[in-house]
Amino acid sequence: MATWHALALSSSSRHLAKSVLRSNTTSCQMVSYLRTSACCSGRRKMPNSERKGANTTTSDPSSLFIPIPVKHNPDDINIGAELAPGPKLEKQDLMKMLTKFFQRDEVRNLCRQEGLDNTLYHQAYISFRRFCLESEVLPPELHIVFSDVLQGAGHVDDIFPYFLKHAKLMFPHLSCIGELKQISDLRNPVNWYPEARAISRRVIFHAGPTNSGKTYHALESFLKAKSGIYCGPLKLLAQEVFRKSNERVSGR
């Protein structure tokens, strides 16, 4: 039995479909929450006073990500103090090392490569600094790194792996930033479907002025075929074609 389908795709749906079809990797779970409520059906109308603030907030894409608080584990044992020789880590010493770490251009460049722009970098640093200064017990590896830097046996850049780990706990999307970039790359659509493009196809492009019968002749060919898909630019038009197609088929 012949089958017919009428589809109406919005522009956003087409982009989403392209992204899903092009993704060959498992999509990562996005734990970071977005401030925008555009996907919510119960969106309220914003007063004019709030719209101005909303426009300035959403102008920076990074402001859409709400950081997840990272807390220390109260059950940790101070193993780092036992393993690391030297004087006790004082908060003022930690503050100096963290400030020097934050101001280094090399660290900023490394963070940009990992998806941390200036906004996210600053938020991650504030959280990491608070974590280091307020934790009674630091993770052993981090404690040893701080101790080495304090005694001149290490460099402040050695803090970066632990800072990056902290940042990824705050912004989980950083763990799959590579996959997100690959999925959202729409620059070369000609290379999206190599297997489909390798198939030998017969394409008919029917052009003409308004009311010249383009749609009529296309639908006639569509209804005479054994199977086919009609993609309409408007939902109302797709529904009309769907109804007329069923009427023609049932009348045979």
Short mmCIF file of C-alpha atoms in Angstrom, two decimals:
data_model
loop_
_atom_site.label_atom_id
_atom_site.label_comp_id
_atom_site.label_asym_id
_atom_site.label_seq_id
_atom_site.Cartn_x
_atom_site.Cartn_y
_atom_site.Cartn_z
CA MET A 1 0.00 0.00 0.00
CA ALA A 2 1.30 3.42 -0.89
CA THR A 3 2.27 5.71 1.97
CA TRP A 4 2.39 9.48 2.11
CA HIS A 5 3.75 11.79 4.78
CA ALA A 6 3.30 15.53 5.20
CA LEU A 7 5.83 17.30 7.36
CA ALA A 8 6.18 20.88 8.57
CA LEU A 9 9.50 21.72 10.17
CA SER A 10 10.28 25.00 11.86
CA SER A 11 13.74 26.48 11.45
CA SER A 12 14.69 25.57 15.03
CA SER A 13 13.53 21.99 14.49
CA ARG A 14 15.59 21.70 11.33
CA HIS A 15 18.73 22.90 13.10
CA LEU A 16 18.07 20.49 15.97
CA ALA A 17 17.52 17.60 13.56
CA LYS A 18 20.78 18.39 11.77
CA SER A 19 22.65 18.50 15.06
CA VAL A 20 21.22 15.18 16.22
CA LEU A 21 21.85 13.44 12.90
CA ARG A 22 25.41 14.70 12.69
CA SER A 23 26.35 13.62 16.20
CA ASN A 24 28.16 10.28 16.19
CA THR A 25 28.97 10.43 19.89
CA THR A 26 26.85 9.91 22.93
CA SER A 27 25.58 13.25 24.14
CA CYS A 28 26.85 14.14 27.57
CA GLN A 29 24.52 14.91 30.41
CA MET A 30 24.22 18.61 31.01
CA VAL A 31 24.04 19.17 34.75
CA SER A 32 24.51 22.93 34.63
CA TYR A 33 21.23 24.74 34.74
CA LEU A 34 20.28 27.54 32.39
CA ARG A 35 18.74 30.74 33.63
CA THR A 36 16.68 31.10 30.49
CA SER A 37 13.11 29.79 30.73
CA ALA A 38 12.33 29.85 27.02
CA CYS A 39 11.69 26.11 27.02
CA CYS A 40 9.10 26.34 29.77
CA SER A 41 5.47 26.35 28.71
CA GLY A 42 4.41 28.51 31.63
CA ARG A 43 6.58 31.48 30.77
CA ARG A 44 5.30 34.67 32.33
CA LYS A 45 5.32 38.06 30.66
CA MET A 46 8.16 40.21 31.95
CA PRO A 47 7.59 43.84 32.91
CA ASN A 48 9.54 46.48 31.01
CA SER A 49 11.74 47.11 34.04
CA GLU A 50 12.85 43.47 34.06
CA ARG A 51 13.35 43.23 30.30
CA LYS A 52 16.22 45.72 30.34
CA GLY A 53 18.08 43.70 32.93
CA ALA A 54 17.36 40.46 31.11
CA ASN A 55 18.73 41.79 27.83
CA THR A 56 22.01 42.80 29.42
CA THR A 57 22.33 39.46 31.18
CA THR A 58 21.75 37.25 28.15
CA SER A 59 24.14 39.28 25.99
CA ASP A 60 26.93 37.18 27.52
CA PRO A 61 26.30 33.45 26.82
CA SER A 62 28.44 32.43 29.80
CA SER A 63 26.03 34.21 32.14
CA LEU A 64 23.43 31.56 31.31
CA PHE A 65 25.34 28.91 33.27
CA ILE A 66 24.66 28.76 36.99
CA PRO A 67 27.67 27.32 38.85
CA ILE A 68 27.16 24.29 41.07
CA PRO A 69 28.55 24.83 44.59
CA VAL A 70 31.61 22.71 45.40
CA LYS A 71 31.95 21.84 49.08
CA HIS A 72 34.75 20.12 50.93
CA ASN A 73 34.29 16.71 52.49
CA PRO A 74 34.10 17.06 56.30
CA ASP A 75 35.21 13.43 56.70
CA ASP A 76 38.58 13.99 55.01
CA ILE A 77 41.68 13.22 57.07
CA ASN A 78 44.57 15.67 56.97
CA ILE A 79 46.96 13.27 55.24
CA GLY A 80 48.55 16.04 53.20
CA ALA A 81 49.97 17.71 56.31
CA GLU A 82 51.63 14.44 57.30
CA LEU A 83 53.08 13.74 53.85
CA ALA A 84 54.25 17.26 53.00
CA PRO A 85 57.35 18.39 54.90
CA GLY A 86 57.80 21.98 55.89
CA PRO A 87 55.85 24.62 57.80
CA LYS A 88 52.10 24.66 58.24
CA LEU A 89 50.10 26.25 55.44
CA GLU A 90 48.80 29.62 56.56
CA LYS A 91 45.81 31.30 54.95
CA GLN A 92 47.81 34.40 54.01
CA ASP A 93 50.34 32.21 52.19
CA LEU A 94 47.55 30.43 50.34
CA MET A 95 46.03 33.78 49.41
CA LYS A 96 49.31 35.02 47.92
CA MET A 97 49.81 31.85 45.88
CA LEU A 98 46.24 31.86 44.59
CA THR A 99 46.40 35.54 43.64
CA LYS A 100 49.63 34.97 41.72
CA PHE A 101 48.07 31.94 40.04
CA PHE A 102 44.98 33.92 39.00
CA GLN A 103 46.99 36.78 37.50
CA ARG A 104 49.15 34.63 35.23
CA ASP A 105 48.40 34.98 31.51
CA GLU A 106 49.54 31.41 30.89
CA VAL A 107 46.81 30.14 33.20
CA ARG A 108 44.17 32.24 31.43
CA ASN A 109 45.25 30.86 28.06
CA LEU A 110 45.03 27.29 29.32
CA CYS A 111 41.57 27.99 30.70
CA ARG A 112 40.38 29.38 27.36
CA GLN A 113 41.50 26.17 25.68
CA GLU A 114 39.35 24.25 28.17
CA GLY A 115 36.25 26.40 27.51
CA LEU A 116 36.63 28.83 30.42
CA ASP A 117 36.21 32.38 29.20
CA ASN A 118 36.84 35.39 31.44
CA THR A 119 33.40 35.18 33.07
CA LEU A 120 33.60 31.49 33.93
CA TYR A 121 37.28 31.78 34.85
CA HIS A 122 36.55 34.48 37.40
CA GLN A 123 33.64 32.54 38.93
CA ALA A 124 35.71 29.36 39.12
CA TYR A 125 38.61 31.20 40.76
CA ILE A 126 36.39 32.78 43.42
CA SER A 127 34.92 29.37 44.26
CA PHE A 128 38.33 27.64 44.23
CA ARG A 129 39.84 30.31 46.48
CA ARG A 130 36.95 30.01 48.91
CA PHE A 131 37.31 26.24 48.88
CA CYS A 132 41.03 26.41 49.67
CA LEU A 133 40.76 29.06 52.37
CA GLU A 134 37.68 27.74 54.15
CA SER A 135 38.51 24.03 54.07
CA GLU A 136 40.06 22.81 57.29
CA VAL A 137 41.49 19.83 55.42
CA LEU A 138 42.67 20.11 51.82
CA PRO A 139 42.89 17.13 49.46
CA PRO A 140 46.31 15.49 50.00
CA GLU A 141 47.60 16.12 46.47
CA LEU A 142 46.60 19.78 46.55
CA HIS A 143 48.09 20.22 50.01
CA ILE A 144 51.43 18.82 48.80
CA VAL A 145 51.41 21.13 45.75
CA PHE A 146 50.79 24.19 47.93
CA SER A 147 53.55 23.10 50.29
CA ASP A 148 56.02 22.62 47.42
CA VAL A 149 55.21 26.05 45.96
CA LEU A 150 55.58 27.67 49.37
CA GLN A 151 59.04 26.13 49.83
CA GLY A 152 60.19 26.98 46.30
CA ALA A 153 60.14 23.37 45.12
CA GLY A 154 57.21 23.95 42.78
CA HIS A 155 55.52 26.58 40.62
CA VAL A 156 52.08 28.15 40.95
CA ASP A 157 51.21 26.70 37.54
CA ASP A 158 51.22 23.29 39.22
CA ILE A 159 47.90 24.30 40.81
CA PHE A 160 46.18 24.34 37.40
CA PRO A 161 45.09 20.64 37.21
CA TYR A 162 43.35 20.93 40.57
CA PHE A 163 41.79 24.25 39.63
CA LEU A 164 40.50 22.77 36.37
CA LYS A 165 39.03 19.78 38.21
CA HIS A 166 37.25 22.20 40.53
CA ALA A 167 35.96 24.24 37.57
CA LYS A 168 34.55 21.12 35.89
CA LEU A 169 32.66 20.27 39.08
CA MET A 170 31.16 23.77 38.97
CA PHE A 171 30.40 23.72 35.24
CA PRO A 172 29.90 20.08 34.12
CA HIS A 173 29.48 21.10 30.48
CA LEU A 174 33.25 21.68 30.37
CA SER A 175 33.77 17.91 30.53
CA CYS A 176 32.11 17.48 27.14
CA ILE A 177 32.96 20.80 25.50
CA GLY A 178 34.60 18.97 22.59
CA GLU A 179 31.44 17.00 21.81
CA LEU A 180 29.31 20.13 22.11
CA LYS A 181 31.51 21.99 19.62
CA GLN A 182 31.36 19.08 17.19
CA ILE A 183 27.57 18.77 17.42
CA SER A 184 26.98 22.51 16.98
CA ASP A 185 29.40 22.95 14.07
CA LEU A 186 27.18 23.87 11.10
CA ARG A 187 29.89 25.32 8.85
CA ASN A 188 30.17 22.57 6.20
CA PRO A 189 26.75 21.02 5.51
CA VAL A 190 28.07 19.55 2.25
CA ASN A 191 30.05 17.02 4.31
CA TRP A 192 27.30 16.04 6.74
CA TYR A 193 25.91 12.94 5.01
CA PRO A 194 28.66 11.30 2.92
CA GLU A 195 26.80 7.99 2.50
CA ALA A 196 23.62 9.71 1.34
CA ARG A 197 25.54 11.92 -1.08
CA ALA A 198 27.21 8.85 -2.59
CA ILE A 199 23.81 7.49 -3.68
CA SER A 200 22.88 8.15 -7.30
CA ARG A 201 19.78 10.35 -7.23
CA ARG A 202 17.48 12.06 -9.71
CA VAL A 203 16.58 15.55 -8.53
CA ILE A 204 13.96 17.69 -10.29
CA PHE A 205 14.01 21.41 -9.61
CA HIS A 206 10.71 22.96 -10.68
CA ALA A 207 10.89 26.76 -10.89
CA GLY A 208 8.38 29.27 -12.17
CA PRO A 209 6.43 32.44 -11.40
CA THR A 210 3.64 32.66 -8.84
CA ASN A 211 0.44 30.70 -9.63
CA SER A 212 2.11 28.82 -12.47
CA GLY A 213 1.18 25.38 -11.16
CA LYS A 214 4.44 24.40 -9.47
CA THR A 215 2.82 23.03 -6.32
CA TYR A 216 -0.02 21.41 -8.28
CA HIS A 217 2.27 19.45 -10.60
CA ALA A 218 4.57 18.50 -7.73
CA LEU A 219 1.64 17.14 -5.71
CA GLU A 220 0.32 15.24 -8.72
CA SER A 221 3.68 13.51 -9.10
CA PHE A 222 3.74 12.96 -5.36
CA LEU A 223 0.34 11.21 -5.37
CA LYS A 224 1.21 9.04 -8.37
CA ALA A 225 4.37 7.72 -6.73
CA LYS A 226 4.44 4.51 -4.70
CA SER A 227 5.76 6.38 -1.68
CA GLY A 228 6.92 9.88 -0.91
CA ILE A 229 7.33 12.65 1.62
CA TYR A 230 5.97 16.16 1.33
CA CYS A 231 7.83 18.79 3.37
CA GLY A 232 5.79 21.94 3.72
CA PRO A 233 7.18 25.28 4.87
CA LEU A 234 4.00 25.94 6.88
CA LYS A 235 2.12 23.70 9.27
CA LEU A 236 -1.25 24.79 7.85
CA LEU A 237 -0.13 23.93 4.30
CA ALA A 238 1.17 20.54 5.42
CA GLN A 239 -2.17 19.78 7.08
CA GLU A 240 -4.02 20.75 3.90
CA VAL A 241 -1.85 18.49 1.75
CA PHE A 242 -2.23 15.68 4.28
CA ARG A 243 -6.03 15.97 4.16
CA LYS A 244 -6.23 16.17 0.37
CA SER A 245 -3.79 13.29 -0.05
CA ASN A 246 -5.90 11.05 2.17
CA GLU A 247 -9.06 12.06 0.31
CA ARG A 248 -7.47 11.18 -3.04
CA VAL A 249 -6.18 7.85 -1.76
CA SER A 250 -9.48 6.85 -0.14
CA GLY A 251 -11.37 7.78 -3.32
CA ARG A 252 -9.39 5.39 -5.51
#
